[in-house]
PDB file of C-alpha atoms in Angstrom:
ATOM      1  CA  UNK A   1       8.123 -30.198  28.293  1.00  0.00           C
ATOM      2  CA  UNK A   2       6.055 -27.198  27.475  1.00  0.00           C
ATOM      3  CA  UNK A   3       7.911 -24.648  25.419  1.00  0.00           C
ATOM      4  CA  UNK A   4       8.054 -21.046  27.007  1.00  0.00           C
ATOM      5  CA  UNK A   5       5.654 -18.315  25.852  1.00  0.00           C
ATOM      6  CA  UNK A   6       8.678 -16.679  23.848  1.00  0.00           C
ATOM      7  CA  UNK A   7       9.637 -20.031  22.063  1.00  0.00           C
ATOM      8  CA  UNK A   8       5.819 -20.340  21.105  1.00  0.00           C
ATOM      9  CA  UNK A   9       5.655 -16.835  19.617  1.00  0.00           C
ATOM     10  CA  UNK A  10       8.886 -17.758  17.582  1.00  0.00           C
ATOM     11  CA  UNK A  11       7.259 -21.005  16.427  1.00  0.00           C
ATOM     12  CA  UNK A  12       4.055 -19.086  15.501  1.00  0.00           C
ATOM     13  CA  UNK A  13       6.252 -16.601  13.478  1.00  0.00           C
ATOM     14  CA  UNK A  14       7.930 -19.550  11.711  1.00  0.00           C
ATOM     15  CA  UNK A  15       4.564 -21.136  10.434  1.00  0.00           C
ATOM     16  CA  UNK A  16       5.383 -18.509   7.633  1.00  0.00           C
ATOM     17  CA  UNK A  17       8.507 -20.318   6.919  1.00  0.00           C
ATOM     18  CA  UNK A  18       8.979 -18.716   3.364  1.00  0.00           C
ATOM     19  CA  UNK A  19       9.142 -15.271   4.757  1.00  0.00           C
ATOM     20  CA  UNK A  20      11.549 -16.076   7.798  1.00  0.00           C
ATOM     21  CA  UNK A  21      13.649 -18.934   6.391  1.00  0.00           C
ATOM     22  CA  UNK A  22      13.474 -18.740   2.395  1.00  0.00           C
ATOM     23  CA  UNK A  23      13.197 -15.143   1.369  1.00  0.00           C
ATOM     24  CA  UNK A  24      16.489 -13.624   2.877  1.00  0.00           C
ATOM     25  CA  UNK A  25      18.542 -16.470   1.595  1.00  0.00           C
ATOM     26  CA  UNK A  26      16.723 -16.595  -1.678  1.00  0.00           C
ATOM     27  CA  UNK A  27      17.514 -12.968  -2.246  1.00  0.00           C
ATOM     28  CA  UNK A  28      21.159 -13.442  -1.132  1.00  0.00           C
ATOM     29  CA  UNK A  29      21.616 -16.360  -3.694  1.00  0.00           C
ATOM     30  CA  UNK A  30      19.786 -14.316  -6.712  1.00  0.00           C
ATOM     31  CA  UNK A  31      22.123 -11.318  -6.031  1.00  0.00           C
ATOM     32  CA  UNK A  32      25.306 -13.713  -5.756  1.00  0.00           C
ATOM     33  CA  UNK A  33      24.193 -15.056  -9.217  1.00  0.00           C
ATOM     34  CA  UNK A  34      23.545 -11.747 -10.672  1.00  0.00           C
ATOM     35  CA  UNK A  35      26.746 -10.509  -9.541  1.00  0.00           C
ATOM     36  CA  UNK A  36      28.409 -13.460 -11.057  1.00  0.00           C
ATOM     37  CA  UNK A  37      26.842 -12.805 -14.244  1.00  0.00           C
ATOM     38  CA  UNK A  38      27.696  -9.210 -14.264  1.00  0.00           C
ATOM     39  CA  UNK A  39      31.403  -9.546 -13.544  1.00  0.00           C
ATOM     40  CA  UNK A  40      31.613 -12.576 -16.021  1.00  0.00           C
ATOM     41  CA  UNK A  41      30.350 -10.171 -18.721  1.00  0.00           C
ATOM     42  CA  UNK A  42      32.690  -7.117 -17.628  1.00  0.00           C
ATOM     43  CA  UNK A  43      36.299  -6.869 -18.052  1.00  0.00           C
ATOM     44  CA  UNK A  44      38.159  -7.576 -14.622  1.00  0.00           C
ATOM     45  CA  UNK A  45      40.929  -4.853 -14.859  1.00  0.00           C
ATOM     46  CA  UNK A  46      43.953  -5.075 -12.762  1.00  0.00           C
ATOM     47  CA  UNK A  47      42.609  -5.650  -9.314  1.00  0.00           C
ATOM     48  CA  UNK A  48      42.294  -8.407  -6.725  1.00  0.00           C
ATOM     49  CA  UNK A  49      39.147  -7.538  -5.360  1.00  0.00           C
ATOM     50  CA  UNK A  50      35.885  -6.860  -7.390  1.00  0.00           C
ATOM     51  CA  UNK A  51      33.695  -5.378  -4.838  1.00  0.00           C
ATOM     52  CA  UNK A  52      30.009  -6.075  -5.530  1.00  0.00           C
ATOM     53  CA  UNK A  53      27.003  -5.071  -3.354  1.00  0.00           C
ATOM     54  CA  UNK A  54      24.753  -7.941  -3.748  1.00  0.00           C
ATOM     55  CA  UNK A  55      24.753  -8.801  -0.096  1.00  0.00           C
ATOM     56  CA  UNK A  56      22.916  -5.538   0.762  1.00  0.00           C
ATOM     57  CA  UNK A  57      19.789  -7.020  -1.072  1.00  0.00           C
ATOM     58  CA  UNK A  58      19.538  -9.487   1.966  1.00  0.00           C
ATOM     59  CA  UNK A  59      19.871  -6.927   4.678  1.00  0.00           C
ATOM     60  CA  UNK A  60      17.028  -5.083   2.726  1.00  0.00           C
ATOM     61  CA  UNK A  61      14.786  -8.043   2.815  1.00  0.00           C
ATOM     62  CA  UNK A  62      15.358  -8.450   6.674  1.00  0.00           C
ATOM     63  CA  UNK A  63      14.115  -4.955   7.124  1.00  0.00           C
ATOM     64  CA  UNK A  64      10.831  -5.764   5.254  1.00  0.00           C
ATOM     65  CA  UNK A  65      10.583  -9.228   7.103  1.00  0.00           C
ATOM     66  CA  UNK A  66      10.884  -7.234  10.569  1.00  0.00           C
ATOM     67  CA  UNK A  67       8.274  -4.761   9.457  1.00  0.00           C
ATOM     68  CA  UNK A  68       5.716  -7.480   8.412  1.00  0.00           C
ATOM     69  CA  UNK A  69       6.608  -9.544  11.830  1.00  0.00           C
ATOM     70  CA  UNK A  70       4.541  -6.752  13.370  1.00  0.00           C
ATOM     71  CA  UNK A  71       2.213  -5.111  10.700  1.00  0.00           C
ATOM     72  CA  UNK A  72       0.768  -8.757   9.659  1.00  0.00           C
ATOM     73  CA  UNK A  73       1.487 -11.181  12.357  1.00  0.00           C
ATOM     74  CA  UNK A  74       1.040  -9.401  15.606  1.00  0.00           C
ATOM     75  CA  UNK A  75      -2.907  -8.570  15.485  1.00  0.00           C
ATOM     76  CA  UNK A  76      -3.645 -12.494  15.207  1.00  0.00           C
ATOM     77  CA  UNK A  77      -1.102 -13.114  17.948  1.00  0.00           C
ATOM     78  CA  UNK A  78      -2.828 -10.803  20.271  1.00  0.00           C
ATOM     79  CA  UNK A  79      -6.306 -12.239  19.671  1.00  0.00           C
ATOM     80  CA  UNK A  80      -4.732 -15.514  20.788  1.00  0.00           C
ATOM     81  CA  UNK A  81      -3.953 -14.056  24.184  1.00  0.00           C
ATOM     82  CA  UNK A  82      -0.278 -13.475  23.606  1.00  0.00           C
ATOM     83  CA  UNK A  83       0.878 -10.429  25.558  1.00  0.00           C
ATOM     84  CA  UNK A  84       2.661  -7.612  23.836  1.00  0.00           C
ATOM     85  CA  UNK A  85       5.689  -8.015  25.980  1.00  0.00           C
ATOM     86  CA  UNK A  86       5.932 -11.719  25.117  1.00  0.00           C
ATOM     87  CA  UNK A  87       5.288 -11.120  21.398  1.00  0.00           C
ATOM     88  CA  UNK A  88       8.052  -8.444  21.273  1.00  0.00           C
ATOM     89  CA  UNK A  89      10.664 -10.840  23.287  1.00  0.00           C
ATOM     90  CA  UNK A  90       9.541 -13.792  21.033  1.00  0.00           C
ATOM     91  CA  UNK A  91      10.020 -11.838  17.806  1.00  0.00           C
ATOM     92  CA  UNK A  92      13.406 -10.558  18.580  1.00  0.00           C
ATOM     93  CA  UNK A  93      14.705 -13.672  19.990  1.00  0.00           C
ATOM     94  CA  UNK A  94      13.786 -15.346  16.521  1.00  0.00           C
ATOM     95  CA  UNK A  95      15.668 -12.307  15.018  1.00  0.00           C
ATOM     96  CA  UNK A  96      18.606 -12.914  17.131  1.00  0.00           C
ATOM     97  CA  UNK A  97      18.824 -16.576  16.137  1.00  0.00           C
ATOM     98  CA  UNK A  98      18.331 -16.045  12.361  1.00  0.00           C
ATOM     99  CA  UNK A  99      20.982 -13.426  12.613  1.00  0.00           C
ATOM    100  CA  UNK A 100      23.585 -15.678  14.272  1.00  0.00           C
ATOM    101  CA  UNK A 101      22.838 -18.092  11.232  1.00  0.00           C
ATOM    102  CA  UNK A 102      23.225 -15.416   8.634  1.00  0.00           C
ATOM    103  CA  UNK A 103      26.474 -13.847  10.208  1.00  0.00           C
ATOM    104  CA  UNK A 104      27.901 -17.426  10.178  1.00  0.00           C
ATOM    105  CA  UNK A 105      27.029 -18.003   6.447  1.00  0.00           C
ATOM    106  CA  UNK A 106      28.822 -14.620   5.860  1.00  0.00           C
ATOM    107  CA  UNK A 107      31.975 -15.884   7.793  1.00  0.00           C
ATOM    108  CA  UNK A 108      32.105 -19.241   5.988  1.00  0.00           C
ATOM    109  CA  UNK A 109      31.494 -17.459   2.637  1.00  0.00           C
ATOM    110  CA  UNK A 110      34.410 -15.126   3.400  1.00  0.00           C
ATOM    111  CA  UNK A 111      36.532 -18.106   3.911  1.00  0.00           C
ATOM    112  CA  UNK A 112      35.298 -19.986   0.725  1.00  0.00           C
ATOM    113  CA  UNK A 113      35.805 -16.784  -1.022  1.00  0.00           C
ATOM    114  CA  UNK A 114      39.508 -16.483  -0.177  1.00  0.00           C
ATOM    115  CA  UNK A 115      40.109 -20.149  -0.637  1.00  0.00           C
ATOM    116  CA  UNK A 116      38.746 -19.936  -4.341  1.00  0.00           C
ATOM    117  CA  UNK A 117      40.236 -16.591  -5.513  1.00  0.00           C
ATOM    118  CA  UNK A 118      36.892 -14.757  -5.149  1.00  0.00           C
ATOM    119  CA  UNK A 119      34.977 -17.737  -6.827  1.00  0.00           C
ATOM    120  CA  UNK A 120      37.440 -17.648  -9.638  1.00  0.00           C
ATOM    121  CA  UNK A 121      36.674 -14.127 -10.808  1.00  0.00           C
ATOM    122  CA  UNK A 122      38.119 -12.146  -7.928  1.00  0.00           C
ATOM    123  CA  UNK A 123      34.492 -11.282  -6.740  1.00  0.00           C
ATOM    124  CA  UNK A 124      34.214  -9.967  -3.131  1.00  0.00           C
ATOM    125  CA  UNK A 125      30.654 -10.665  -2.267  1.00  0.00           C
ATOM    126  CA  UNK A 126      30.766 -11.598   1.498  1.00  0.00           C
ATOM    127  CA  UNK A 127      33.206  -9.067   2.113  1.00  0.00           C
ATOM    128  CA  UNK A 128      32.518  -5.245   2.205  1.00  0.00           C
ATOM    129  CA  UNK A 129      35.238  -2.824   2.356  1.00  0.00           C
ATOM    130  CA  UNK A 130      35.951  -1.720   5.987  1.00  0.00           C
ATOM    131  CA  UNK A 131      32.955  -3.247   7.542  1.00  0.00           C
ATOM    132  CA  UNK A 132      33.117  -7.097   6.532  1.00  0.00           C
ATOM    133  CA  UNK A 133      36.718  -7.109   5.638  1.00  0.00           C
ATOM    134  CA  UNK A 134      38.447  -8.500   8.684  1.00  0.00           C
ATOM    135  CA  UNK A 135      38.845 -11.934  10.620  1.00  0.00           C
ATOM    136  CA  UNK A 136      35.894 -14.233  10.191  1.00  0.00           C
ATOM    137  CA  UNK A 137      34.780 -13.872  13.774  1.00  0.00           C
ATOM    138  CA  UNK A 138      34.489 -10.251  13.715  1.00  0.00           C
ATOM    139  CA  UNK A 139      32.554 -10.443  10.102  1.00  0.00           C
ATOM    140  CA  UNK A 140      30.285 -12.906  11.816  1.00  0.00           C
ATOM    141  CA  UNK A 141      29.621 -10.520  14.693  1.00  0.00           C
ATOM    142  CA  UNK A 142      29.186  -7.435  12.435  1.00  0.00           C
ATOM    143  CA  UNK A 143      26.843  -9.438  10.204  1.00  0.00           C
ATOM    144  CA  UNK A 144      24.877 -10.715  13.107  1.00  0.00           C
ATOM    145  CA  UNK A 145      24.655  -7.210  14.618  1.00  0.00           C
ATOM    146  CA  UNK A 146      23.502  -5.662  11.334  1.00  0.00           C
ATOM    147  CA  UNK A 147      20.898  -8.184  10.648  1.00  0.00           C
ATOM    148  CA  UNK A 148      19.212  -7.746  14.218  1.00  0.00           C
ATOM    149  CA  UNK A 149      19.445  -3.814  13.825  1.00  0.00           C
ATOM    150  CA  UNK A 150      17.548  -4.036  10.387  1.00  0.00           C
ATOM    151  CA  UNK A 151      14.973  -6.525  11.849  1.00  0.00           C
ATOM    152  CA  UNK A 152      14.474  -4.413  14.724  1.00  0.00           C
ATOM    153  CA  UNK A 153      14.220  -1.362  12.728  1.00  0.00           C
ATOM    154  CA  UNK A 154      11.726  -2.750  10.448  1.00  0.00           C
ATOM    155  CA  UNK A 155       9.591  -3.904  13.364  1.00  0.00           C
ATOM    156  CA  UNK A 156       9.565  -0.318  14.521  1.00  0.00           C
ATOM    157  CA  UNK A 157       8.279   0.794  11.263  1.00  0.00           C
ATOM    158  CA  UNK A 158       5.546  -2.025  11.371  1.00  0.00           C
ATOM    159  CA  UNK A 159       4.539  -0.694  14.917  1.00  0.00           C
ATOM    160  CA  UNK A 160       4.314   2.911  13.624  1.00  0.00           C
ATOM    161  CA  UNK A 161       2.083   1.443  10.970  1.00  0.00           C
ATOM    162  CA  UNK A 162      -0.096  -0.410  13.453  1.00  0.00           C
ATOM    163  CA  UNK A 163      -0.238   2.653  15.474  1.00  0.00           C
ATOM    164  CA  UNK A 164      -0.601   5.603  13.047  1.00  0.00           C
ATOM    165  CA  UNK A 165      -1.361   4.048   9.767  1.00  0.00           C
ATOM    166  CA  UNK A 166       0.273   4.891   6.414  1.00  0.00           C
ATOM    167  CA  UNK A 167       0.201   8.640   6.991  1.00  0.00           C
ATOM    168  CA  UNK A 168       2.196   8.246  10.146  1.00  0.00           C
ATOM    169  CA  UNK A 169       4.581   5.905   8.941  1.00  0.00           C
ATOM    170  CA  UNK A 170       5.257   8.281   5.951  1.00  0.00           C
ATOM    171  CA  UNK A 171       6.011  11.055   8.420  1.00  0.00           C
ATOM    172  CA  UNK A 172       8.147   8.848  10.469  1.00  0.00           C
ATOM    173  CA  UNK A 173      10.401   8.078   7.548  1.00  0.00           C
ATOM    174  CA  UNK A 174      10.287  11.533   6.058  1.00  0.00           C
ATOM    175  CA  UNK A 175      11.429  12.967   9.448  1.00  0.00           C
ATOM    176  CA  UNK A 176      14.432  10.525   9.559  1.00  0.00           C
ATOM    177  CA  UNK A 177      15.384  11.215   5.790  1.00  0.00           C
ATOM    178  CA  UNK A 178      15.093  15.188   6.457  1.00  0.00           C
ATOM    179  CA  UNK A 179      17.276  14.906   9.601  1.00  0.00           C
ATOM    180  CA  UNK A 180      20.003  12.838   7.370  1.00  0.00           C
ATOM    181  CA  UNK A 181      19.521  15.478   4.470  1.00  0.00           C
ATOM    182  CA  UNK A 182      20.194  18.347   7.171  1.00  0.00           C
ATOM    183  CA  UNK A 183      23.403  16.734   8.583  1.00  0.00           C
ATOM    184  CA  UNK A 184      24.650  16.221   4.868  1.00  0.00           C
ATOM    185  CA  UNK A 185      23.945  19.855   4.144  1.00  0.00           C
ATOM    186  CA  UNK A 186      25.487  21.076   7.056  1.00  0.00           C
ATOM    187  CA  UNK A 187      28.626  18.977   6.608  1.00  0.00           C
ATOM    188  CA  UNK A 188      28.799  20.177   2.959  1.00  0.00           C
ATOM    189  CA  UNK A 189      28.713  23.884   4.338  1.00  0.00           C
ATOM    190  CA  UNK A 190      31.436  23.322   6.673  1.00  0.00           C
ATOM    191  CA  UNK A 191      33.437  21.393   4.320  1.00  0.00           C
ATOM    192  CA  UNK A 192      33.572  18.500   6.835  1.00  0.00           C
ATOM    193  CA  UNK A 193      33.289  15.247   4.440  1.00  0.00           C
ATOM    194  CA  UNK A 194      37.188  15.234   4.392  1.00  0.00           C
ATOM    195  CA  UNK A 195      37.379  15.221   7.997  1.00  0.00           C
ATOM    196  CA  UNK A 196      34.365  12.609   8.408  1.00  0.00           C
ATOM    197  CA  UNK A 197      36.238  10.288   5.961  1.00  0.00           C
ATOM    198  CA  UNK A 198      39.507  10.695   7.704  1.00  0.00           C
ATOM    199  CA  UNK A 199      37.839   9.853  11.120  1.00  0.00           C
ATOM    200  CA  UNK A 200      36.497   6.557   9.622  1.00  0.00           C
ATOM    201  CA  UNK A 201      39.734   5.613   7.980  1.00  0.00           C
ATOM    202  CA  UNK A 202      41.905   6.380  10.753  1.00  0.00           C
ATOM    203  CA  UNK A 203      40.260   6.980  14.173  1.00  0.00           C
ATOM    204  CA  UNK A 204      37.722   4.163  14.250  1.00  0.00           C
ATOM    205  CA  UNK A 205      37.957   0.458  13.369  1.00  0.00           C
ATOM    206  CA  UNK A 206      35.154  -2.170  12.074  1.00  0.00           C
ATOM    207  CA  UNK A 207      34.949  -3.421  15.757  1.00  0.00           C
ATOM    208  CA  UNK A 208      34.238   0.094  16.915  1.00  0.00           C
ATOM    209  CA  UNK A 209      31.313   0.403  14.142  1.00  0.00           C
ATOM    210  CA  UNK A 210      29.948  -2.905  15.357  1.00  0.00           C
ATOM    211  CA  UNK A 211      29.972  -1.585  18.895  1.00  0.00           C
ATOM    212  CA  UNK A 212      28.097   1.548  17.761  1.00  0.00           C
ATOM    213  CA  UNK A 213      25.658  -0.684  15.839  1.00  0.00           C
ATOM    214  CA  UNK A 214      24.906  -2.868  18.897  1.00  0.00           C
ATOM    215  CA  UNK A 215      24.351   0.272  21.029  1.00  0.00           C
ATOM    216  CA  UNK A 216      21.890   1.465  18.234  1.00  0.00           C
ATOM    217  CA  UNK A 217      20.107  -2.059  18.399  1.00  0.00           C
ATOM    218  CA  UNK A 218      19.803  -1.436  22.313  1.00  0.00           C
ATOM    219  CA  UNK A 219      18.010   1.816  21.711  1.00  0.00           C
ATOM    220  CA  UNK A 220      15.814   0.490  19.140  1.00  0.00           C
ATOM    221  CA  UNK A 221      14.785  -2.467  21.338  1.00  0.00           C
ATOM    222  CA  UNK A 222      13.870  -0.015  24.152  1.00  0.00           C
ATOM    223  CA  UNK A 223      12.178   2.376  21.749  1.00  0.00           C
ATOM    224  CA  UNK A 224      10.244  -0.674  20.163  1.00  0.00           C
ATOM    225  CA  UNK A 225       9.287  -2.217  23.325  1.00  0.00           C
ATOM    226  CA  UNK A 226       7.819   1.129  24.698  1.00  0.00           C
ATOM    227  CA  UNK A 227       5.939   1.434  21.560  1.00  0.00           C
ATOM    228  CA  UNK A 228       4.428  -2.032  21.370  1.00  0.00           C
ATOM    229  CA  UNK A 229       3.380  -1.358  25.064  1.00  0.00           C
ATOM    230  CA  UNK A 230       1.107   1.380  23.920  1.00  0.00           C
ATOM    231  CA  UNK A 231      -0.030  -0.279  20.768  1.00  0.00           C
ATOM    232  CA  UNK A 232      -3.931  -0.664  20.154  1.00  0.00           C
ATOM    233  CA  UNK A 233      -4.762  -3.074  17.328  1.00  0.00           C
TER     234      UNK A 233
END
């Protein structure tokens, strides 16, 4: 049975197995080992959870992988006769499959972390306060959603790069940073940080945040699809 065009695109991307199947996990493993070494060399103090941020490295790599899936792999795929729509659907389908596997690893890692007392050193590597600190199934869903979000966000940067080059990409990123900086300034002026912290601590749960992230993913998918349809390479 012949694979569908979407599956064919996913297989085409997986020809670069190192980027998609090795790199995120390699960074996650490296960050895990680094966190273990750091915690072994520092006093534990009086706490049951020694929070570390090593897992964030894997998510950052996912953003880069998403960007290169368009910036590098798209032009050759188009020369082979793949439509922009099919390529976009194939790439995002691959992202979803990888994300579900990644989320499962995070969920299983949390279970092992709890069973081993934080790997014997009270380390919370697979747990992140508030976001990834609940039931395993919610952590799986949140990690999966975050993975897809960063992959698609990276794809959007790759599309902007293919369409507007480095200056356009820099402007795209600078505009977003400017909006965030302006929002931070306004929050500081109106003394709103306490209210923002209280809102996230009491009014919204981790599952609510996951729902918001899923809505952002949907918006990015719509924006990315509209962008790739107008792309000339």
